CSV table of C-alpha atoms in Angstrom, one decimal:
chain,number,residue,atom,x,y,z
A,1,MET,CA,-17.9,24.6,-15.5
A,2,ALA,CA,-19.6,22.3,-13.1
A,3,ILE,CA,-18.1,18.8,-12.3
A,4,GLU,CA,-19.9,16.2,-14.4
A,5,LEU,CA,-20.1,12.6,-13.2
A,6,ALA,CA,-20.9,10.3,-16.2
A,7,PRO,CA,-21.4,6.5,-15.8
A,8,ILE,CA,-18.3,4.5,-16.9
A,9,THR,CA,-18.6,2.3,-20.0
A,10,LEU,CA,-19.2,-1.2,-18.8
A,11,PRO,CA,-18.1,-4.3,-20.8
A,12,GLU,CA,-20.9,-6.4,-22.4
A,13,THR,CA,-20.1,-9.1,-19.8
A,14,ALA,CA,-21.1,-6.9,-16.9
A,15,ASP,CA,-24.5,-7.2,-15.1
A,16,ALA,CA,-25.5,-3.5,-15.3
A,17,SER,CA,-28.0,-3.8,-12.5
A,18,LYS,CA,-25.1,-4.5,-10.1
A,19,PHE,CA,-23.1,-1.5,-11.3
A,20,LYS,CA,-25.6,1.3,-10.9
A,21,GLN,CA,-23.6,3.0,-8.2
A,22,PHE,CA,-20.2,1.8,-9.3
A,23,GLY,CA,-17.7,4.0,-11.1
A,24,ARG,CA,-18.0,7.4,-12.7
A,25,GLU,CA,-16.0,9.3,-15.3
A,26,VAL,CA,-15.3,12.8,-14.0
A,27,LYS,CA,-15.4,15.7,-16.5
A,28,GLY,CA,-15.0,19.4,-16.2
A,29,VAL,CA,-12.3,19.6,-13.6
A,30,ASN,CA,-8.5,19.2,-13.5
A,31,PRO,CA,-7.5,16.7,-10.7
A,32,ALA,CA,-4.0,18.2,-10.5
A,33,SER,CA,-5.4,21.6,-9.3
A,34,LEU,CA,-8.7,21.2,-7.4
A,35,THR,CA,-10.1,24.0,-5.3
A,36,PRO,CA,-11.2,22.9,-1.8
A,37,GLU,CA,-14.8,22.9,-2.9
A,38,GLU,CA,-14.0,20.8,-6.0
A,39,PHE,CA,-12.0,18.3,-3.9
A,40,GLU,CA,-14.9,17.9,-1.4
A,41,GLU,CA,-17.1,17.0,-4.3
A,42,ILE,CA,-14.6,14.5,-5.7
A,43,ARG,CA,-14.1,13.0,-2.2
A,44,LYS,CA,-17.9,12.4,-1.8
A,45,ALA,CA,-18.1,11.0,-5.4
A,46,LEU,CA,-15.2,8.6,-4.7
A,47,TYR,CA,-16.8,7.1,-1.6
A,48,THR,CA,-20.2,7.0,-3.2
A,49,HIS,CA,-19.0,5.3,-6.5
A,50,ASP,CA,-15.8,3.6,-5.4
A,51,ALA,CA,-13.9,4.4,-8.6
A,52,LEU,CA,-13.4,7.6,-10.5
A,53,LEU,CA,-11.9,7.9,-14.0
A,54,PHE,CA,-10.2,11.1,-15.4
A,55,ARG,CA,-9.2,10.9,-19.0
A,56,ASN,CA,-6.4,12.8,-20.7
A,57,VAL,CA,-4.8,14.1,-17.5
A,58,ASN,CA,-1.3,15.6,-17.2
A,59,LEU,CA,-0.1,14.8,-13.7
A,60,THR,CA,3.4,15.1,-12.1
A,61,PRO,CA,4.4,12.7,-9.3
A,62,GLU,CA,4.2,15.6,-6.9
A,63,GLU,CA,0.6,16.3,-8.0
A,64,GLN,CA,-0.4,12.7,-7.7
A,65,TYR,CA,1.0,12.5,-4.2
A,66,ALA,CA,-0.7,15.7,-3.2
A,67,LEU,CA,-4.1,14.4,-4.6
A,68,THR,CA,-3.7,11.1,-2.8
A,69,LYS,CA,-2.7,12.7,0.4
A,70,ALA,CA,-5.7,15.1,0.3
A,71,PHE,CA,-8.0,12.2,1.2
A,72,ASP,CA,-6.0,11.6,4.4
A,73,PRO,CA,-3.9,14.7,5.2
A,74,GLU,CA,-2.2,13.0,8.2
A,75,SER,CA,-1.0,10.2,6.0
A,76,GLU,CA,2.6,10.4,4.8
A,77,ASN,CA,4.3,7.1,3.9
A,78,TYR,CA,3.8,4.7,1.0
A,79,GLY,CA,1.1,2.2,1.9
A,80,HIS,CA,3.5,-0.9,2.0
A,81,GLY,CA,6.4,0.8,3.9
A,82,ASN,CA,9.7,1.9,2.6
A,83,ASN,CA,11.2,-1.1,0.7
A,84,ARG,CA,14.3,-0.9,2.9
A,85,THR,CA,13.8,-3.4,5.6
A,86,GLU,CA,14.6,-7.1,5.6
A,87,ALA,CA,10.8,-7.9,5.5
A,88,ASP,CA,10.4,-5.7,2.4
A,89,LYS,CA,13.2,-7.5,0.5
A,90,LYS,CA,11.8,-10.9,1.2
A,91,SER,CA,8.2,-9.8,0.3
A,92,ILE,CA,6.5,-11.1,-2.8
A,93,LEU,CA,5.8,-7.4,-3.6
A,94,HIS,CA,9.4,-6.4,-3.8
A,95,PRO,CA,10.1,-7.0,-7.5
A,96,ASP,CA,7.0,-5.1,-8.6
A,97,LEU,CA,7.8,-1.6,-7.3
A,98,LYS,CA,10.3,1.1,-8.3
A,99,THR,CA,10.3,4.2,-6.2
A,100,ILE,CA,10.3,7.7,-7.8
A,101,PRO,CA,13.4,9.2,-6.1
A,102,ARG,CA,12.1,12.7,-5.4
A,103,VAL,CA,8.6,11.6,-4.5
A,104,PRO,CA,9.1,8.2,-2.7
A,105,GLN,CA,5.4,7.8,-2.1
A,106,VAL,CA,4.9,7.3,-5.8
A,107,GLN,CA,5.9,4.0,-7.4
A,108,LEU,CA,6.7,3.2,-11.0
A,109,ILE,CA,5.0,-0.1,-12.0
A,110,GLY,CA,4.7,-1.8,-15.4
A,111,ASN,CA,6.6,-3.9,-17.8
A,112,GLY,CA,9.8,-3.7,-19.9
A,113,ILE,CA,12.7,-1.3,-19.5
A,114,VAL,CA,12.1,2.4,-19.0
A,115,TYR,CA,14.9,4.9,-19.5
A,116,ASP,CA,15.5,8.4,-18.0
A,117,HIS,CA,12.2,8.4,-16.1
A,118,GLU,CA,11.6,11.0,-13.3
A,119,GLY,CA,15.2,10.6,-12.0
A,120,LEU,CA,15.5,6.9,-12.7
A,121,ALA,CA,18.3,6.3,-15.3
A,122,GLU,CA,17.0,2.8,-16.1
A,123,ALA,CA,14.2,0.9,-14.5
A,124,LYS,CA,13.5,-2.8,-15.3
A,125,LEU,CA,9.8,-3.4,-14.8
A,126,LYS,CA,8.1,-6.7,-14.5
A,127,HIS,CA,4.3,-7.1,-14.9
A,128,PRO,CA,3.3,-9.6,-12.2
A,129,SER,CA,2.3,-12.9,-13.9
A,130,HIS,CA,0.2,-15.7,-12.5
A,131,LYS,CA,3.0,-18.0,-13.5
A,132,THR,CA,5.1,-16.9,-10.5
A,133,PHE,CA,2.3,-17.1,-8.0
A,134,HIS,CA,-0.4,-19.7,-8.9
A,135,LYS,CA,-0.1,-23.4,-8.1
A,136,THR,CA,-1.1,-24.3,-11.7
A,137,VAL,CA,-0.4,-22.3,-14.8
A,138,VAL,CA,-1.9,-21.8,-18.2
A,139,SER,CA,-0.1,-23.9,-20.8
A,140,PRO,CA,2.3,-22.2,-23.3
A,141,GLU,CA,-0.1,-23.2,-26.1
A,142,ASP,CA,-3.1,-21.6,-24.4
A,143,GLU,CA,-1.0,-18.5,-23.5
A,144,ALA,CA,-0.1,-18.2,-27.2
A,145,LYS,CA,-3.8,-18.1,-27.9
A,146,GLY,CA,-4.3,-15.2,-25.5
A,147,ILE,CA,-5.5,-17.2,-22.4
A,148,THR,CA,-4.6,-15.6,-19.1
A,149,ARG,CA,-5.6,-15.3,-15.5
A,150,PHE,CA,-6.3,-12.9,-12.6
A,151,TYR,CA,-2.9,-12.5,-10.8
A,152,ARG,CA,-4.0,-11.8,-7.2
A,153,TRP,CA,-7.2,-10.3,-5.8
A,154,HIS,CA,-6.2,-7.9,-3.1
A,155,ILE,CA,-6.6,-4.7,-1.1
A,156,ASP,CA,-3.6,-2.3,-1.2
A,157,ALA,CA,-2.3,-2.7,2.3
A,158,ALA,CA,0.7,-3.8,4.3
A,159,LEU,CA,-1.6,-5.7,6.7
A,160,TYR,CA,1.0,-5.5,9.4
A,161,ASN,CA,2.0,-2.4,11.4
A,162,LEU,CA,0.5,0.1,8.9
A,163,SER,CA,-3.2,0.9,8.3
A,164,PRO,CA,-4.8,0.2,4.9
A,165,PRO,CA,-4.7,3.2,2.5
A,166,ARG,CA,-8.1,4.9,2.0
A,167,VAL,CA,-7.4,5.6,-1.7
A,168,THR,CA,-5.1,4.4,-4.4
A,169,THR,CA,-4.4,6.5,-7.5
A,170,LEU,CA,-3.2,4.9,-10.7
A,171,TYR,CA,-1.9,7.0,-13.6
A,172,ALA,CA,-1.2,5.5,-17.0
A,173,LEU,CA,1.8,6.9,-18.9
A,174,ASN,CA,2.5,4.1,-21.4
A,175,VAL,CA,-0.1,1.6,-22.4
A,176,PRO,CA,0.8,-1.2,-24.8
A,177,GLN,CA,-1.9,-2.0,-27.3
A,178,GLY,CA,-2.7,-5.6,-28.3
A,179,PRO,CA,-5.5,-8.0,-28.8
A,180,LYS,CA,-7.9,-8.8,-26.0
A,181,GLN,CA,-7.1,-11.8,-23.8
A,182,ILE,CA,-9.4,-14.4,-22.2
A,183,CYS,CA,-9.1,-14.5,-18.4
A,184,ARG,CA,-9.8,-18.0,-17.4
A,185,TYR,CA,-10.9,-18.9,-13.8
A,186,ASP,CA,-9.9,-22.6,-14.0
A,187,ASP,CA,-12.0,-23.6,-11.0
A,188,GLY,CA,-15.0,-24.3,-13.3
A,189,ASP,CA,-16.1,-22.9,-16.7
A,190,ASP,CA,-16.0,-19.2,-15.9
A,191,GLU,CA,-14.0,-16.9,-18.3
A,192,LEU,CA,-13.9,-13.2,-19.0
A,193,PRO,CA,-12.7,-11.4,-22.1
A,194,VAL,CA,-10.4,-8.6,-20.9
A,195,PRO,CA,-8.4,-5.8,-22.5
A,196,LEU,CA,-4.6,-6.4,-22.6
A,197,GLY,CA,-3.1,-5.6,-19.2
A,198,THR,CA,-6.4,-4.6,-17.6
A,199,THR,CA,-6.9,-3.8,-13.9
A,200,ALA,CA,-9.9,-5.7,-12.7
A,201,PHE,CA,-12.2,-4.3,-10.0
A,202,VAL,CA,-15.0,-5.8,-7.9
A,203,SER,CA,-17.2,-4.1,-5.4
A,204,GLY,CA,-16.9,-5.1,-1.7
A,205,LYS,CA,-20.4,-3.8,-1.2
A,206,THR,CA,-21.7,-6.2,-3.9
A,207,MET,CA,-19.6,-9.0,-2.4
A,208,PHE,CA,-21.6,-8.6,0.9
A,209,ASN,CA,-25.0,-7.9,-0.7
A,210,ILE,CA,-25.2,-11.0,-2.8
A,211,LEU,CA,-24.4,-13.4,0.1
A,212,PRO,CA,-27.2,-15.7,1.5
A,213,LYS,CA,-28.6,-14.8,4.9
A,214,GLU,CA,-26.4,-17.2,6.9
A,215,LEU,CA,-23.1,-15.9,5.3
A,216,LYS,CA,-24.2,-12.3,5.8
A,217,SER,CA,-24.7,-13.1,9.5
A,218,LEU,CA,-21.3,-14.7,9.6
A,219,ALA,CA,-19.6,-11.8,7.9
A,220,VAL,CA,-21.1,-9.1,10.1
A,221,ARG,CA,-19.9,-11.0,13.2
A,222,SER,CA,-16.4,-11.8,12.0
A,223,LYS,CA,-12.9,-10.4,12.2
A,224,VAL,CA,-9.8,-11.7,10.3
A,225,LYS,CA,-6.4,-11.7,11.8
A,226,TYR,CA,-3.5,-11.4,9.4
A,227,ALA,CA,-0.2,-13.2,9.6
A,228,PRO,CA,2.9,-11.1,10.7
A,229,HIS,CA,4.7,-9.8,7.6
A,230,PRO,CA,2.1,-11.5,5.5
A,231,TYR,CA,3.8,-11.0,2.1
A,232,VAL,CA,6.9,-12.7,3.5
A,233,TRP,CA,4.9,-15.4,5.2
A,234,MET,CA,3.0,-16.4,2.0
A,235,SER,CA,6.0,-16.1,-0.3
A,236,PRO,CA,6.8,-19.9,-0.5
A,237,ALA,CA,3.0,-20.7,-1.0
A,238,LYS,CA,1.1,-20.8,-4.2
A,239,ALA,CA,-2.3,-19.3,-5.1
A,240,LYS,CA,-5.6,-20.7,-6.4
A,241,SER,CA,-6.3,-20.5,-10.1
A,242,THR,CA,-8.7,-17.6,-9.6
A,243,GLY,CA,-6.0,-15.5,-7.8
A,244,LEU,CA,-8.5,-15.4,-4.9
A,245,GLY,CA,-6.4,-16.7,-2.0
A,246,ILE,CA,-3.8,-19.4,-1.4
A,247,GLU,CA,-3.9,-23.2,-1.7
A,248,SER,CA,-3.5,-24.8,1.7
A,249,GLU,CA,-0.5,-27.0,1.3
A,250,GLY,CA,1.4,-26.0,4.5
A,251,LEU,CA,4.1,-24.1,2.4
A,252,GLU,CA,3.8,-20.8,4.3
A,253,MET,CA,6.8,-19.8,6.4
A,254,SER,CA,6.5,-20.6,10.1
A,255,PHE,CA,6.1,-17.5,12.2
A,256,ASP,CA,9.6,-18.0,13.8
A,257,GLU,CA,11.2,-18.0,10.4
A,258,LEU,CA,9.9,-14.5,9.7
A,259,PRO,CA,11.8,-11.3,10.1
A,260,PRO,CA,11.4,-9.9,13.7
A,261,TRP,CA,7.7,-9.1,14.5
A,262,GLU,CA,5.6,-8.1,17.4
A,263,GLU,CA,2.1,-9.4,18.2
A,264,SER,CA,0.9,-5.9,18.9
A,265,ARG,CA,1.6,-4.9,15.3
A,266,ARG,CA,-0.4,-7.7,13.7
A,267,LYS,CA,-3.7,-6.6,12.2
A,268,LEU,CA,-7.1,-7.7,13.3
A,269,TYR,CA,-9.8,-6.3,11.1
A,270,PRO,CA,-13.6,-6.6,10.8
A,271,VAL,CA,-14.6,-8.6,7.7
A,272,LEU,CA,-16.9,-5.7,6.8
A,273,TRP,CA,-15.8,-2.1,6.5
A,274,LYS,CA,-18.1,0.9,6.8
A,275,ASN,CA,-18.2,3.5,4.1
A,276,PRO,CA,-17.5,7.0,5.6
A,277,VAL,CA,-20.0,8.7,3.3
A,278,THR,CA,-22.8,6.2,2.6
A,279,SER,CA,-22.4,4.0,5.8
A,280,GLU,CA,-22.8,0.9,3.6
A,281,LEU,CA,-20.8,-2.2,4.4
A,282,SER,CA,-18.1,-3.7,2.1
A,283,PHE,CA,-16.6,-7.1,2.4
A,284,GLN,CA,-12.9,-6.2,2.6
A,285,VAL,CA,-10.6,-9.1,3.2
A,286,HIS,CA,-7.3,-9.8,1.5
A,287,PRO,CA,-7.6,-13.6,1.3
A,288,CYS,CA,-3.9,-14.3,0.8
A,289,GLY,CA,-2.7,-12.9,4.1
A,290,VAL,CA,-5.4,-14.1,6.5
A,291,ALA,CA,-4.2,-16.5,9.3
A,292,GLU,CA,-7.3,-16.7,11.6
A,293,LEU,CA,-11.0,-16.0,11.7
A,294,ILE,CA,-12.7,-14.8,14.9
A,295,VAL,CA,-16.5,-15.0,15.1
A,296,ASP,CA,-18.6,-13.3,17.7
A,297,PRO,CA,-21.6,-15.2,19.0
A,298,LEU,CA,-25.1,-14.3,17.7
A,299,PRO,CA,-26.8,-11.4,19.5
A,300,LYS,CA,-29.5,-12.7,21.9
A,301,GLU,CA,-32.3,-11.4,19.8
A,302,ALA,CA,-31.1,-13.1,16.6
A,303,SER,CA,-32.7,-16.3,15.3
A,304,ARG,CA,-30.3,-19.3,15.6
A,305,GLU,CA,-32.0,-21.2,12.7
A,306,GLY,CA,-29.4,-22.1,10.1
A,307,ALA,CA,-26.8,-19.9,11.7
A,308,LEU,CA,-23.1,-20.7,11.4
A,309,TYR,CA,-21.1,-20.7,14.6
A,310,PRO,CA,-24.0,-19.3,16.6
A,311,ASP,CA,-21.9,-19.4,19.8
A,312,GLY,CA,-18.9,-17.7,18.2
A,313,ALA,CA,-15.7,-19.3,17.2
A,314,HIS,CA,-11.9,-18.8,16.8
A,315,LEU,CA,-10.8,-20.6,13.7
A,316,THR,CA,-7.0,-21.2,13.4
A,317,ASP,CA,-7.0,-24.1,10.9
A,318,LEU,CA,-5.8,-22.4,7.8
A,319,LYS,CA,-7.6,-24.6,5.4
A,320,GLU,CA,-10.9,-24.1,7.2
A,321,VAL,CA,-10.4,-20.3,7.3
A,322,ARG,CA,-9.5,-20.1,3.6
A,323,ASP,CA,-12.3,-22.4,2.5
A,324,LEU,CA,-14.9,-20.3,4.3
A,325,LEU,CA,-13.5,-17.1,2.9
A,326,TYR,CA,-13.4,-18.5,-0.6
A,327,LYS,CA,-17.1,-19.6,-0.3
A,328,MET,CA,-17.9,-16.0,0.8
A,329,GLN,CA,-15.7,-14.1,-1.7
A,330,ARG,CA,-15.8,-16.2,-4.9
A,331,PRO,CA,-19.4,-15.3,-6.0
A,332,ALA,CA,-18.4,-11.6,-6.3
A,333,ILE,CA,-15.6,-12.2,-8.8
A,334,SER,CA,-18.0,-13.9,-11.2
A,335,PRO,CA,-17.5,-12.5,-14.8
A,336,GLU,CA,-20.7,-10.5,-14.7
A,337,LEU,CA,-19.5,-8.7,-11.5
A,338,VAL,CA,-16.0,-7.7,-12.7
A,339,TYR,CA,-15.2,-4.3,-14.1
A,340,PRO,CA,-12.0,-4.7,-16.2
A,341,HIS,CA,-10.7,-1.2,-16.9
A,342,ASP,CA,-9.6,-0.6,-20.5
A,343,TRP,CA,-6.5,1.6,-20.0
A,344,HIS,CA,-5.6,4.5,-22.2
A,345,GLU,CA,-2.6,6.7,-21.9
A,346,LYS,CA,-3.1,9.6,-19.5
A,347,ASP,CA,-6.0,7.8,-17.7
A,348,LEU,CA,-6.1,8.6,-14.0
A,349,VAL,CA,-8.1,6.2,-11.9
A,350,LEU,CA,-8.8,6.9,-8.2
A,351,PHE,CA,-10.3,3.9,-6.3
A,352,HIS,CA,-11.7,3.5,-2.8
A,353,ASN,CA,-9.2,1.0,-1.5
A,354,ARG,CA,-11.5,0.3,1.5
A,355,GLY,CA,-14.5,-0.5,-0.7
A,356,ILE,CA,-13.2,-2.6,-3.6
A,357,LEU,CA,-10.8,-5.5,-4.4
A,358,HIS,CA,-8.7,-5.4,-7.5
A,359,SER,CA,-6.3,-7.6,-9.5
A,360,VAL,CA,-3.6,-7.3,-12.0
A,361,VAL,CA,-4.5,-9.3,-15.1
A,362,GLY,CA,-2.8,-10.7,-18.2
A,363,ALA,CA,0.7,-11.0,-19.5
A,364,PHE,CA,2.9,-8.9,-21.7
A,365,LYS,CA,5.8,-9.8,-23.9
A,366,GLU,CA,9.2,-8.5,-22.8
A,367,ASP,CA,9.3,-5.8,-25.5
A,368,GLN,CA,5.9,-4.4,-24.5
A,369,VAL,CA,6.7,-1.4,-22.4
A,370,ARG,CA,4.1,-0.3,-19.9
A,371,ALA,CA,4.6,2.4,-17.3
A,372,PHE,CA,2.2,3.6,-14.6
A,373,HIS,CA,2.5,5.7,-11.5
A,374,GLN,CA,0.8,4.3,-8.4
A,375,CYS,CA,0.3,6.0,-5.1
A,376,ASN,CA,-1.3,5.0,-1.9
A,377,LEU,CA,-0.5,6.1,1.6
A,378,ALA,CA,-0.7,4.1,4.8
A,379,ALA,CA,-3.7,5.6,6.5
A,380,SER,CA,-3.8,7.6,9.7
A,381,ASP,CA,-6.6,5.3,11.0
A,382,ASP,CA,-7.9,1.8,10.8
A,383,PRO,CA,-11.2,0.9,9.0
A,384,VAL,CA,-14.4,1.1,11.0
A,385,GLY,CA,-16.5,-2.1,11.2
A,386,PRO,CA,-20.2,-2.7,11.5
A,387,SER,CA,-22.1,-0.8,14.2
A,388,ASN,CA,-24.3,-2.6,16.8
A,389,ASP,CA,-27.3,-1.8,14.7
A,390,ASP,CA,-25.6,-3.3,11.6
A,391,VAL,CA,-25.0,-6.5,13.6
A,392,LEU,CA,-28.6,-6.7,14.7
A,393,GLN,CA,-29.8,-6.0,11.2
A,394,TRP,CA,-27.7,-8.7,9.5
A,395,ALA,CA,-26.9,-11.3,12.2
């Protein structure tokens, strides 16, 4: 039977014209046992559509690790490191992950207490809530009515020392059912009805494509520099109500308070990352971890009319950097551009971690048990940025 790629079901809120390429449900193949030819077809489909859904899959942690690793055979370690160093323990990610003992590249994530799971006698899981991370929170009254928020828009990446994974695989084992929630943005009137405990995705390609000309020019000329140990650095700070970046209140740790770090291990990445199959550009910035923005001057041939930073710039004022990134990224998380996945048990979602941003959404009660296996691997290479031709085209 040939592999079939069917369009994913979009919510009524989505602007279908912006999702023509995004997301496919894969039928007619078992992701746990792909032939080399089948895998090549899946690889091309993933980079073309950014997210692939397989329904009703039986998948062991070993099979999930093997599938994830097939996209980058030289990759080996979990994308955020090994959870054993001082930096890992102070990281804001630390409480969210439980490692499967015999396959340490696969993490158990979710909510509630899970017993006798893949070698873990008892695992206490906590669904990340905006209440621990945002500067402002939804009131208890609103929460009781099902109001919630995006937790944190991000790319799966350590952003220090390790390269961002190419692919993340998410496998749903236990999915609590409950009424839909309303995800409120609280930086205006935007809101989005979402399934309970959805994972929300937005396209980095769309994030770039919808920008006005002067911001496209800025994006194609810019690089972001991340803080050392960014998840430790940001841990005292609080996020914006949209989950898209941090409020600038000077609460971040100073670099000399951080666990030991080296300048050479800090990550400097282009704002735009090039797709290895389609060559399209995606706006791929983890807004919470950015410390600096470096802008190249306009090429000689480019028009300077209306251009921002035509002679280049090195921005180190955190508020200025964050405000600029927010202006560039916020349009792409508008309700009509978000795909909130409605999880079912035994769903397997593969997503192109270098082509989309995603967020945990919602809140569970303590007795709602949710269990997922997540795998991503620190890549064997760094993302590729725009070519000279891209710069000339967009600058």
